[in-house]
Short mmCIF file of C-alpha atoms in Angstrom, two decimals:
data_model
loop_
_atom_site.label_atom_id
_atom_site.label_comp_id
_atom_site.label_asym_id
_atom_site.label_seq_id
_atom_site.Cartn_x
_atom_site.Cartn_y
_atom_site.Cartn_z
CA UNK P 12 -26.66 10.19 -53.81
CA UNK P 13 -27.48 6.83 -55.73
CA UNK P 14 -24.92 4.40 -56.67
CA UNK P 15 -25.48 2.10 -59.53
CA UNK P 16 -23.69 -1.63 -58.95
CA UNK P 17 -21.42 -2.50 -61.80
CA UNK P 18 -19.95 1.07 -62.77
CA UNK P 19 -20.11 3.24 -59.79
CA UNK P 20 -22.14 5.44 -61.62
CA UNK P 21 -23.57 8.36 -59.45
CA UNK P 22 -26.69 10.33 -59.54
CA UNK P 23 -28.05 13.17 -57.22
CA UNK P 24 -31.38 10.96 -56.27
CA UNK P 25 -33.65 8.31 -57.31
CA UNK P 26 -37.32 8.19 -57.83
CA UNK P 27 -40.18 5.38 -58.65
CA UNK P 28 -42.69 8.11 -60.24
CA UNK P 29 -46.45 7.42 -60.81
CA UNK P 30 -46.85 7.58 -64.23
CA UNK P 31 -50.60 6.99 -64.86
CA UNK P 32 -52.80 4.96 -63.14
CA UNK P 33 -50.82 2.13 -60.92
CA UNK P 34 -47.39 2.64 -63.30
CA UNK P 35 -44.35 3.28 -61.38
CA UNK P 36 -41.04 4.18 -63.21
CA UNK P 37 -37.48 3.44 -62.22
CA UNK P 38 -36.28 7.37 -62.37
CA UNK P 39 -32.59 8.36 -62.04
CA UNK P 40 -32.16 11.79 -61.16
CA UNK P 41 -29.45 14.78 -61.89
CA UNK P 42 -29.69 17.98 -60.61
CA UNK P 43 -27.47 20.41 -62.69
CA UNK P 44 -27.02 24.62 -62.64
CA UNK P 45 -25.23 26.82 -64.58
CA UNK P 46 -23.46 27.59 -61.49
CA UNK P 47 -21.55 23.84 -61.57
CA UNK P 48 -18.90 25.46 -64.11
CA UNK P 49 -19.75 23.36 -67.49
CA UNK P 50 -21.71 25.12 -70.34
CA UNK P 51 -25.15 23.06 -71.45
CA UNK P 52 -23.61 21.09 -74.36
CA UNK P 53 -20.96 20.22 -72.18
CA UNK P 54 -23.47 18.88 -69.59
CA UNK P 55 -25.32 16.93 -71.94
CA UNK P 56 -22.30 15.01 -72.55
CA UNK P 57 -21.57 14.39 -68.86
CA UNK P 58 -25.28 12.90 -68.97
CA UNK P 59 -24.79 10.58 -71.89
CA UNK P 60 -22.20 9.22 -70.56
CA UNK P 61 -24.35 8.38 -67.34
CA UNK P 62 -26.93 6.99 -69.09
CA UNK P 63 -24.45 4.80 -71.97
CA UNK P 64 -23.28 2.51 -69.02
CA UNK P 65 -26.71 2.62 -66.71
CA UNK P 66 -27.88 -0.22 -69.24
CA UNK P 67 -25.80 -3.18 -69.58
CA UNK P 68 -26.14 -5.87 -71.63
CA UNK P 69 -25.32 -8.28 -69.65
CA UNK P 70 -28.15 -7.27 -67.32
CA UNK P 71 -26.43 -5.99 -64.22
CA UNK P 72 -27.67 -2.87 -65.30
CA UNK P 73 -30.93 -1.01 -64.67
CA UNK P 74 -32.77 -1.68 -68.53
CA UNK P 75 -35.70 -0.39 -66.66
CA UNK P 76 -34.13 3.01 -66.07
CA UNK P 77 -35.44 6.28 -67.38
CA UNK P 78 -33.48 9.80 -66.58
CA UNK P 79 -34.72 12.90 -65.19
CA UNK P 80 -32.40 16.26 -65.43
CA UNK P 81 -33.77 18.59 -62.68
CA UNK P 82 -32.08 22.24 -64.00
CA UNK P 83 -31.72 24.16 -60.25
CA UNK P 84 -31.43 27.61 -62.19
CA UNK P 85 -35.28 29.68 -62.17
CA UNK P 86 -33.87 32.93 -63.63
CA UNK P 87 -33.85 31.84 -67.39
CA UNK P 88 -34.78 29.10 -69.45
CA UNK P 89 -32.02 28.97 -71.92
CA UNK P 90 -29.75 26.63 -69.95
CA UNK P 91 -32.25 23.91 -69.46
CA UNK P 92 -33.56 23.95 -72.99
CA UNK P 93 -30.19 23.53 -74.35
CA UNK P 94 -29.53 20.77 -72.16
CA UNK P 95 -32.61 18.95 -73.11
CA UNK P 96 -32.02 19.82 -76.88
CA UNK P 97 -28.30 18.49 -76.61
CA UNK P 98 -29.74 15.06 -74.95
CA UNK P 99 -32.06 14.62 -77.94
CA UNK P 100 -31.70 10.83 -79.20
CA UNK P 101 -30.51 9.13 -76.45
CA UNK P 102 -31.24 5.62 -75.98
CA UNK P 103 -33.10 5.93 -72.66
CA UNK P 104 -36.27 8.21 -71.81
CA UNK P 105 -35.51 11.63 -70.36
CA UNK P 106 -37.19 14.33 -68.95
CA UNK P 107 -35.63 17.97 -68.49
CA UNK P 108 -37.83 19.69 -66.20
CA UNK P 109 -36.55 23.11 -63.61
CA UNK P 110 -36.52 23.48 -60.47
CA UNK P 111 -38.93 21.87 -58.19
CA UNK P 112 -41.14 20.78 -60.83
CA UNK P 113 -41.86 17.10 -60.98
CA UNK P 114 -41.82 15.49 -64.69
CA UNK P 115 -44.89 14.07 -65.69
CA UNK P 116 -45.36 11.31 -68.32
CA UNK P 117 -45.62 13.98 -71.69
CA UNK P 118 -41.98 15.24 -70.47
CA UNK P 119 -40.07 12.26 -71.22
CA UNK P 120 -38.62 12.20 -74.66
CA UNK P 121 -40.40 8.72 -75.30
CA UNK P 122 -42.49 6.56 -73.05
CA UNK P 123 -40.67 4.98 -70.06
CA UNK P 124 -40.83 1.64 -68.62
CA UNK P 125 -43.23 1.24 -65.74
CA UNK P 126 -44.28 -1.68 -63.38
CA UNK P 127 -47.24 -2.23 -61.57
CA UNK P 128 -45.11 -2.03 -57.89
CA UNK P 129 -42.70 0.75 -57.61
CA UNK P 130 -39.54 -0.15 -58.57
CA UNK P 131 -36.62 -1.20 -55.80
CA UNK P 132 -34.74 1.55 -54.65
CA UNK P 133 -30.28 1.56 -55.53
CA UNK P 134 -27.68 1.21 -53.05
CA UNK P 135 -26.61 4.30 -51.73
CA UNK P 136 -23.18 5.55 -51.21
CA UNK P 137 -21.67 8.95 -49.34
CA UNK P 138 -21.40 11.78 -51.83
CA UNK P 139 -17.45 12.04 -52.11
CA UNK P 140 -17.44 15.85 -51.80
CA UNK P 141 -15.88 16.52 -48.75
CA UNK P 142 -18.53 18.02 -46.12
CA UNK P 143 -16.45 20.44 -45.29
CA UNK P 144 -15.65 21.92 -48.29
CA UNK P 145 -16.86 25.37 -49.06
CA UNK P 146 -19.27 26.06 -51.59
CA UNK P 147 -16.75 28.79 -53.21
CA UNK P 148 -13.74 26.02 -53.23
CA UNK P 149 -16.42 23.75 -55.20
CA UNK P 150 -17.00 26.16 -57.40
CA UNK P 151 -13.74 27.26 -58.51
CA UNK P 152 -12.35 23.94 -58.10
CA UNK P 153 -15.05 23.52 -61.24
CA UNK P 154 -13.94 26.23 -63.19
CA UNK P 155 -10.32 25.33 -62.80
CA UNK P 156 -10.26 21.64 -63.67
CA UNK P 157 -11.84 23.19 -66.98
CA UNK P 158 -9.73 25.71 -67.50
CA UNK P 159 -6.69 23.53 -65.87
CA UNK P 160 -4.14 26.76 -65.24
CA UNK P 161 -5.50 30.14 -64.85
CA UNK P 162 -5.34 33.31 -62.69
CA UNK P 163 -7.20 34.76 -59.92
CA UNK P 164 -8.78 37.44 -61.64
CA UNK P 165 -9.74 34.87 -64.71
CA UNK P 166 -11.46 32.14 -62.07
CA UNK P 167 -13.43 34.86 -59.81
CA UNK P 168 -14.69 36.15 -63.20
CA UNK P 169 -15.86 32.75 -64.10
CA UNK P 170 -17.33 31.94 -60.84
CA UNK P 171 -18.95 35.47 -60.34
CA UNK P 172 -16.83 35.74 -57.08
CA UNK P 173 -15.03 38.74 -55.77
CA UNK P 174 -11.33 38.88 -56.39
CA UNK P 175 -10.71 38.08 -52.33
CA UNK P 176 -13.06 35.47 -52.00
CA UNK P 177 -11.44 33.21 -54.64
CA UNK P 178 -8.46 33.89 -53.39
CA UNK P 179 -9.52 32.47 -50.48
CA UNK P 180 -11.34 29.27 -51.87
CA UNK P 181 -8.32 28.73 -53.88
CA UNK P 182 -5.72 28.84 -51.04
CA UNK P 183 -8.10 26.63 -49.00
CA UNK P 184 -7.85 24.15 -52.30
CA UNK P 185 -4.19 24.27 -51.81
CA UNK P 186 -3.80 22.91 -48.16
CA UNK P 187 -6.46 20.60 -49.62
CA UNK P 188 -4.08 19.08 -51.99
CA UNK P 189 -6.21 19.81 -54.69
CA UNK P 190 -4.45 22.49 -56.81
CA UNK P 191 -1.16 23.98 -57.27
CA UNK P 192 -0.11 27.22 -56.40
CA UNK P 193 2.35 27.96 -59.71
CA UNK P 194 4.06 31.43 -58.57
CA UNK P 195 5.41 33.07 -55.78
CA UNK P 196 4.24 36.37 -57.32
CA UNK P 197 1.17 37.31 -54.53
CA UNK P 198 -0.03 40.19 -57.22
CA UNK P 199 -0.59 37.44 -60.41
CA UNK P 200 -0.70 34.19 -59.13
CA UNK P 201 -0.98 31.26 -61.53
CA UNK P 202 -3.35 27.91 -60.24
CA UNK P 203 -3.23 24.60 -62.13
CA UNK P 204 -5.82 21.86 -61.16
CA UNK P 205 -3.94 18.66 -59.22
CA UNK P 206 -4.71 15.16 -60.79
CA UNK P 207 -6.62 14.58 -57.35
CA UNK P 208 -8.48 18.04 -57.80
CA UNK P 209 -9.26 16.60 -61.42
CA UNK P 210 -10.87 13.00 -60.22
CA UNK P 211 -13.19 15.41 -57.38
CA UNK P 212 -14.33 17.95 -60.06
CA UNK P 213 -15.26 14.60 -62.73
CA UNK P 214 -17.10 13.09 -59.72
CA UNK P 215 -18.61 16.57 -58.73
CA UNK P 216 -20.37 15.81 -62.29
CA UNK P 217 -21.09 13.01 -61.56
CA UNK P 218 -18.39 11.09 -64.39
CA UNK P 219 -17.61 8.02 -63.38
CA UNK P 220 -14.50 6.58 -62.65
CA UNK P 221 -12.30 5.68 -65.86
CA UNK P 222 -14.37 7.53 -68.13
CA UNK P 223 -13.11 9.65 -70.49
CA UNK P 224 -14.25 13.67 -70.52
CA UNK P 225 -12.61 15.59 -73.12
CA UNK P 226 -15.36 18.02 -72.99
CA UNK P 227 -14.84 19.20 -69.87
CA UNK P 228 -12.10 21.86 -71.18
CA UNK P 229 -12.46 24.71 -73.27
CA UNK P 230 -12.69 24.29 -76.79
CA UNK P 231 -9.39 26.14 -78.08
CA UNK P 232 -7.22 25.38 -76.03
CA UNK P 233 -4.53 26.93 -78.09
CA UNK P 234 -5.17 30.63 -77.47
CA UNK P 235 -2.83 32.32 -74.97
CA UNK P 236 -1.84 35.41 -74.08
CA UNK P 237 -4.28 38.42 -74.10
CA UNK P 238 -6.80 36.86 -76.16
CA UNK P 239 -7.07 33.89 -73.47
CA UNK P 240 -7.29 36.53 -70.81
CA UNK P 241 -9.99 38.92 -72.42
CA UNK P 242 -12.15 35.66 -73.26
CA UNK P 243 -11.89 34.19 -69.26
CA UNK P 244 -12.98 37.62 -67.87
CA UNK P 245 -15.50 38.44 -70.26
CA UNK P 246 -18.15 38.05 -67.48
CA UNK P 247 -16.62 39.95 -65.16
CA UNK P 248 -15.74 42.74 -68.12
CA UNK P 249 -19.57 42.85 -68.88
CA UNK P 250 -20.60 43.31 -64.68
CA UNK P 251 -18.34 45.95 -64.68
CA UNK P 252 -18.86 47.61 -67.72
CA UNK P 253 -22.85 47.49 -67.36
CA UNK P 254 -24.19 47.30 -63.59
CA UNK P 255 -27.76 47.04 -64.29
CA UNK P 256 -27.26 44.15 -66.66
CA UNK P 257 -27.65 40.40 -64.72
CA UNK P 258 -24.87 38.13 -65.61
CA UNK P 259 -26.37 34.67 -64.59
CA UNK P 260 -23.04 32.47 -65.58
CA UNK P 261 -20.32 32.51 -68.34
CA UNK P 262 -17.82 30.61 -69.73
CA UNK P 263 -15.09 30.53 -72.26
CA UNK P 264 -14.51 28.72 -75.59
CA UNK P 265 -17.45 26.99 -75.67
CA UNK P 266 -19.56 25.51 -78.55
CA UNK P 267 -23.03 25.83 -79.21
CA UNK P 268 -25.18 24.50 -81.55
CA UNK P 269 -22.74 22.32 -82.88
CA UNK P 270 -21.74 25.47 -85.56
CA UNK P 271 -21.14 28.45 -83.31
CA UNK P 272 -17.95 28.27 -81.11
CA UNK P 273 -17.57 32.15 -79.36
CA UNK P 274 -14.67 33.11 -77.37
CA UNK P 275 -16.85 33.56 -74.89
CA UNK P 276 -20.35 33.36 -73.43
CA UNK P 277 -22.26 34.88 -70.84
CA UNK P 278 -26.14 34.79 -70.19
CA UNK P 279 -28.04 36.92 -68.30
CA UNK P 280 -30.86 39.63 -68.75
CA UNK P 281 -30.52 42.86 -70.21
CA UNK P 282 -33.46 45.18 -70.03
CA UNK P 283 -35.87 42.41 -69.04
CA UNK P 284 -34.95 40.70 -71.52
CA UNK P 285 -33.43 36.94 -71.28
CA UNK P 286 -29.98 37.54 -73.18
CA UNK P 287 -27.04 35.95 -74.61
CA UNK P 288 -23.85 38.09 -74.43
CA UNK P 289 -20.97 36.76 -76.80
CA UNK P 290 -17.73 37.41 -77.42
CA UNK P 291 -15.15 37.20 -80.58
CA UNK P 292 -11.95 38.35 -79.47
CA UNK P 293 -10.07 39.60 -82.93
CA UNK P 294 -6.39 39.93 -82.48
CA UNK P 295 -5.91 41.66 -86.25
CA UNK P 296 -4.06 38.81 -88.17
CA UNK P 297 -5.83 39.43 -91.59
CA UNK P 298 -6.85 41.76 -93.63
CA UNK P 299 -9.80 44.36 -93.09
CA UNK P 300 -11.57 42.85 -95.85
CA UNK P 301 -10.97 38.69 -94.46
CA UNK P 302 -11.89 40.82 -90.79
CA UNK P 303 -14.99 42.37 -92.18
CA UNK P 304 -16.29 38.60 -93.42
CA UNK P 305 -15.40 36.90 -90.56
CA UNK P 306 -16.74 39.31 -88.10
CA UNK P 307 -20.13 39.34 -90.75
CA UNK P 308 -20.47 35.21 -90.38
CA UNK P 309 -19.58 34.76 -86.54
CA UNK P 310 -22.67 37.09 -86.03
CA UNK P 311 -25.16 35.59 -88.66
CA UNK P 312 -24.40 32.13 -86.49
CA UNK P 313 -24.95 33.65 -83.50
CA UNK P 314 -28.09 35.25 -84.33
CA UNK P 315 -29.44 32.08 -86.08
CA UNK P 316 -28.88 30.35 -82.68
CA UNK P 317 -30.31 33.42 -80.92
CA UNK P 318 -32.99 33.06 -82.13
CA UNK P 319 -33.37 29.46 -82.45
CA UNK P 320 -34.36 29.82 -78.52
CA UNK P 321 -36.20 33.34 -78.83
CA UNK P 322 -33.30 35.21 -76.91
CA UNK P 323 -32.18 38.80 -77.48
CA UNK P 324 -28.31 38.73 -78.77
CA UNK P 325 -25.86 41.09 -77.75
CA UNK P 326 -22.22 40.29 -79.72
CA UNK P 327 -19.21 41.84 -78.80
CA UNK P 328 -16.25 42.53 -80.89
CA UNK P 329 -12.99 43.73 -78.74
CA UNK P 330 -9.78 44.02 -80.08
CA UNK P 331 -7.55 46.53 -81.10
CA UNK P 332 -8.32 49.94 -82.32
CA UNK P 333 -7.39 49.39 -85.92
CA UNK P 334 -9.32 45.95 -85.87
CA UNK P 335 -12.02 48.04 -84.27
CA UNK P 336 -11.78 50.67 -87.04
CA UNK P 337 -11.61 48.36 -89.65
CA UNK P 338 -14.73 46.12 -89.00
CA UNK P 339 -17.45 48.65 -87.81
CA UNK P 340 -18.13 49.85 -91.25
CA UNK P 341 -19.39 46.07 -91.55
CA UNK P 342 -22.64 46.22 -89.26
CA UNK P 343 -25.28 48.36 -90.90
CA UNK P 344 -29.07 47.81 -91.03
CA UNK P 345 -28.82 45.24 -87.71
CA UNK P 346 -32.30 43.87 -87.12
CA UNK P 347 -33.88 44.78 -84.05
CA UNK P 348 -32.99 41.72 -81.90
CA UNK P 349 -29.12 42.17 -81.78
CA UNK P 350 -26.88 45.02 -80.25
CA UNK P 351 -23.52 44.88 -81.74
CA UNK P 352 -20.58 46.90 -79.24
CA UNK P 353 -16.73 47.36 -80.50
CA UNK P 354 -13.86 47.69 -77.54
CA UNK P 355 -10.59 48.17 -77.29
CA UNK P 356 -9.14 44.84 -75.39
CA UNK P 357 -7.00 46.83 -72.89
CA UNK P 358 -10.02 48.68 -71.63
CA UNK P 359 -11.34 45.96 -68.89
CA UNK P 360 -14.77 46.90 -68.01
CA UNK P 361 -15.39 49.71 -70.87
CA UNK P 362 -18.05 48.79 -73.38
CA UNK P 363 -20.05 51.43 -74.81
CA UNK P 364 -24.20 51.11 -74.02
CA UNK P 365 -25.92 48.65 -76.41
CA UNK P 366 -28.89 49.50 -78.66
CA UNK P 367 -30.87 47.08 -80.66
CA UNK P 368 -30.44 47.17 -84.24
CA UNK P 369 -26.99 49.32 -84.03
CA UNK P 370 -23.43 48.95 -83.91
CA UNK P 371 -21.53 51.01 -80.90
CA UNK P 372 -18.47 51.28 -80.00
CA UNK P 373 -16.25 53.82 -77.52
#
């Protein structure tokens, strides 16, 4: 890991890249999945704040500095080209590139500096993940300092971990000191993230110290009760509910595009397909005809954004059975690159099969 001299600012690696003929750059690198618990926009915003302090004024900084995101996921492209669409206008040049694949000079958004020598390498510093901390405690360690309190079930969903195995990397996260075990009740417990479990997830993303985050958590933080509960698990509702569907990552309240803000997202492949899977939970607090417009716009945005990045849509509606009832007579003449499905919300893993260009529900 590199560390940068006046703001502790942390990145995965470092590179001088030849950039045409005897031109050397001054590349900082982060290396960022799906699997690290933040949704792309999120991410982007992590970044930004990276590269906002890398150049000082004052010159302590590294002016010469150009960015490279290296996106570990190969399954998909979505992830990464949301990322590098969210990082659009910053003031240093950045390349987005996957996995294993080295940026070349077209890839940064605008021409980097280069020297004739390669440039001088950082100080280092020791990553301050522990080394002995499991992969699965990292990863739900993540997901929690988003989500900040939460339940078993609603963190292995999020993580795409059995029901034991968090568990497990949660109660090593306890005797780390990291989280909070809030019940006594073995069958439901309740987690909350630690203000030292906080600090290790914002460094885990490389935020540096003092910096503020807000994006980290999820966007409505206001819901509660079974609408918060059907949103977390919503990608462990859709492995359940369709087996032979991949469910890459999800996460909950989330906003994309800067005009579409599900309940929930997932992303995967469905029938070879690289698809989004989103959510509206609809509790029923209006009237069928305020339910039937809502439920008509939260789709429209989602397939604009759909297909904004060529990706087949599925969008879910759950709820209860008079929402249900009163919103399917809504969807008719769906174009061939959405499959609407309707569920009750106290069915977890039921969702009826989708079809493009119809509207199913149980």
């Amino acid at each position: 890991m590199v560390y940068c001299i006046k703001h502790k600012l942390c990145f995965d690696d470092w590179k001088s890249l030849r950039l045409g003929e005897n031109r050397w750059s001054d590349t900082f690198i982060r290396s960022v999945s799906a699997q690290d618990g933040l949704p792309p926009t999120d991410y982007a915003l992590a970044i930004k704040k990276l590269v906002n302090l890398l150049v000082d004024q004052d010159g302590r900084g590294r002016p010469s500095a150009s960015i490279w995101v290296s996106v570990q996921d190969d399954k998909g492209t979505w992830f990464a080209r949301e990322i590098k669409k969210s990082l659009e206008g910053i003031s240093q040049p950045c390349a987005v590139t996957m996995k294993n694949v080295l940026p070349q000079l077209v890839d940064f958004s605008f021409y980097p500096n280069t020297s004739v020598h390669p440039s001088p390498e950082p100080p280092r510093k020791a990553d301050p993940i522990p080394e002995d901390m499991a992969e699965a405690e990292l990863f739900c360690l993540r997901v929690l300092a988003r989500l900040e309190q939460s339940f078993t079930a609603e963190i292995a969903s999020l993580t795409n971990m059995s029901r034991p195995t968090a568990r497990k990397a949660l109660r090593g996260l306890t005797n780390r000191g990291l989280i909070n075990h809030m019940t006594e009740n073995e069958k439901y417990p309740v987690w909350q993230v630690r203000r030292k479990g906080l600090s290790l997830a914002l460094r885990s993303w490389r935020v540096p110290p003092g910096a503020s985050f807000r994006a980290r958590s999820e966007r409505n933080r206001h819901s509660e009760g079974r609408h918060r509960r059907v949103a977390r698990l919503w990608p462990a509702w859709l492995r359940k509910a369709w087996p032979h569907a991949e469910i890459w990552a999800g996460w909950s309240e989330v906003t994309l595009g800067g005009y579409l803000r599900p309940d929930a997202l997932a992303w995967g492949r469905l029938q070879d397909r690289e698809t989004l899977f989103i959510l509206e939970v609809e509790r029923g607090n209006r009237s069928s005809t305020r339910l039937e417009l809502k439920a008509q716009r939260k789709l429209n945005r989602a397939l604009t954004y759909a297909r904004e990045f060529s990706l087949y849509l599925v969008f879910a509606i759950l709820g209860p059975n008079w929402v249900l009832n009163a919103e399917i007579g809504a969807f008719r003449d769906l174009p061939d690159d959405v499959a609407l499905v309707l569920g009750d919300w106290k069915a977890f893993g039921e969702l009826p099969a989708p079809s493009c260009g119809y509207a199913r529900r149980l």
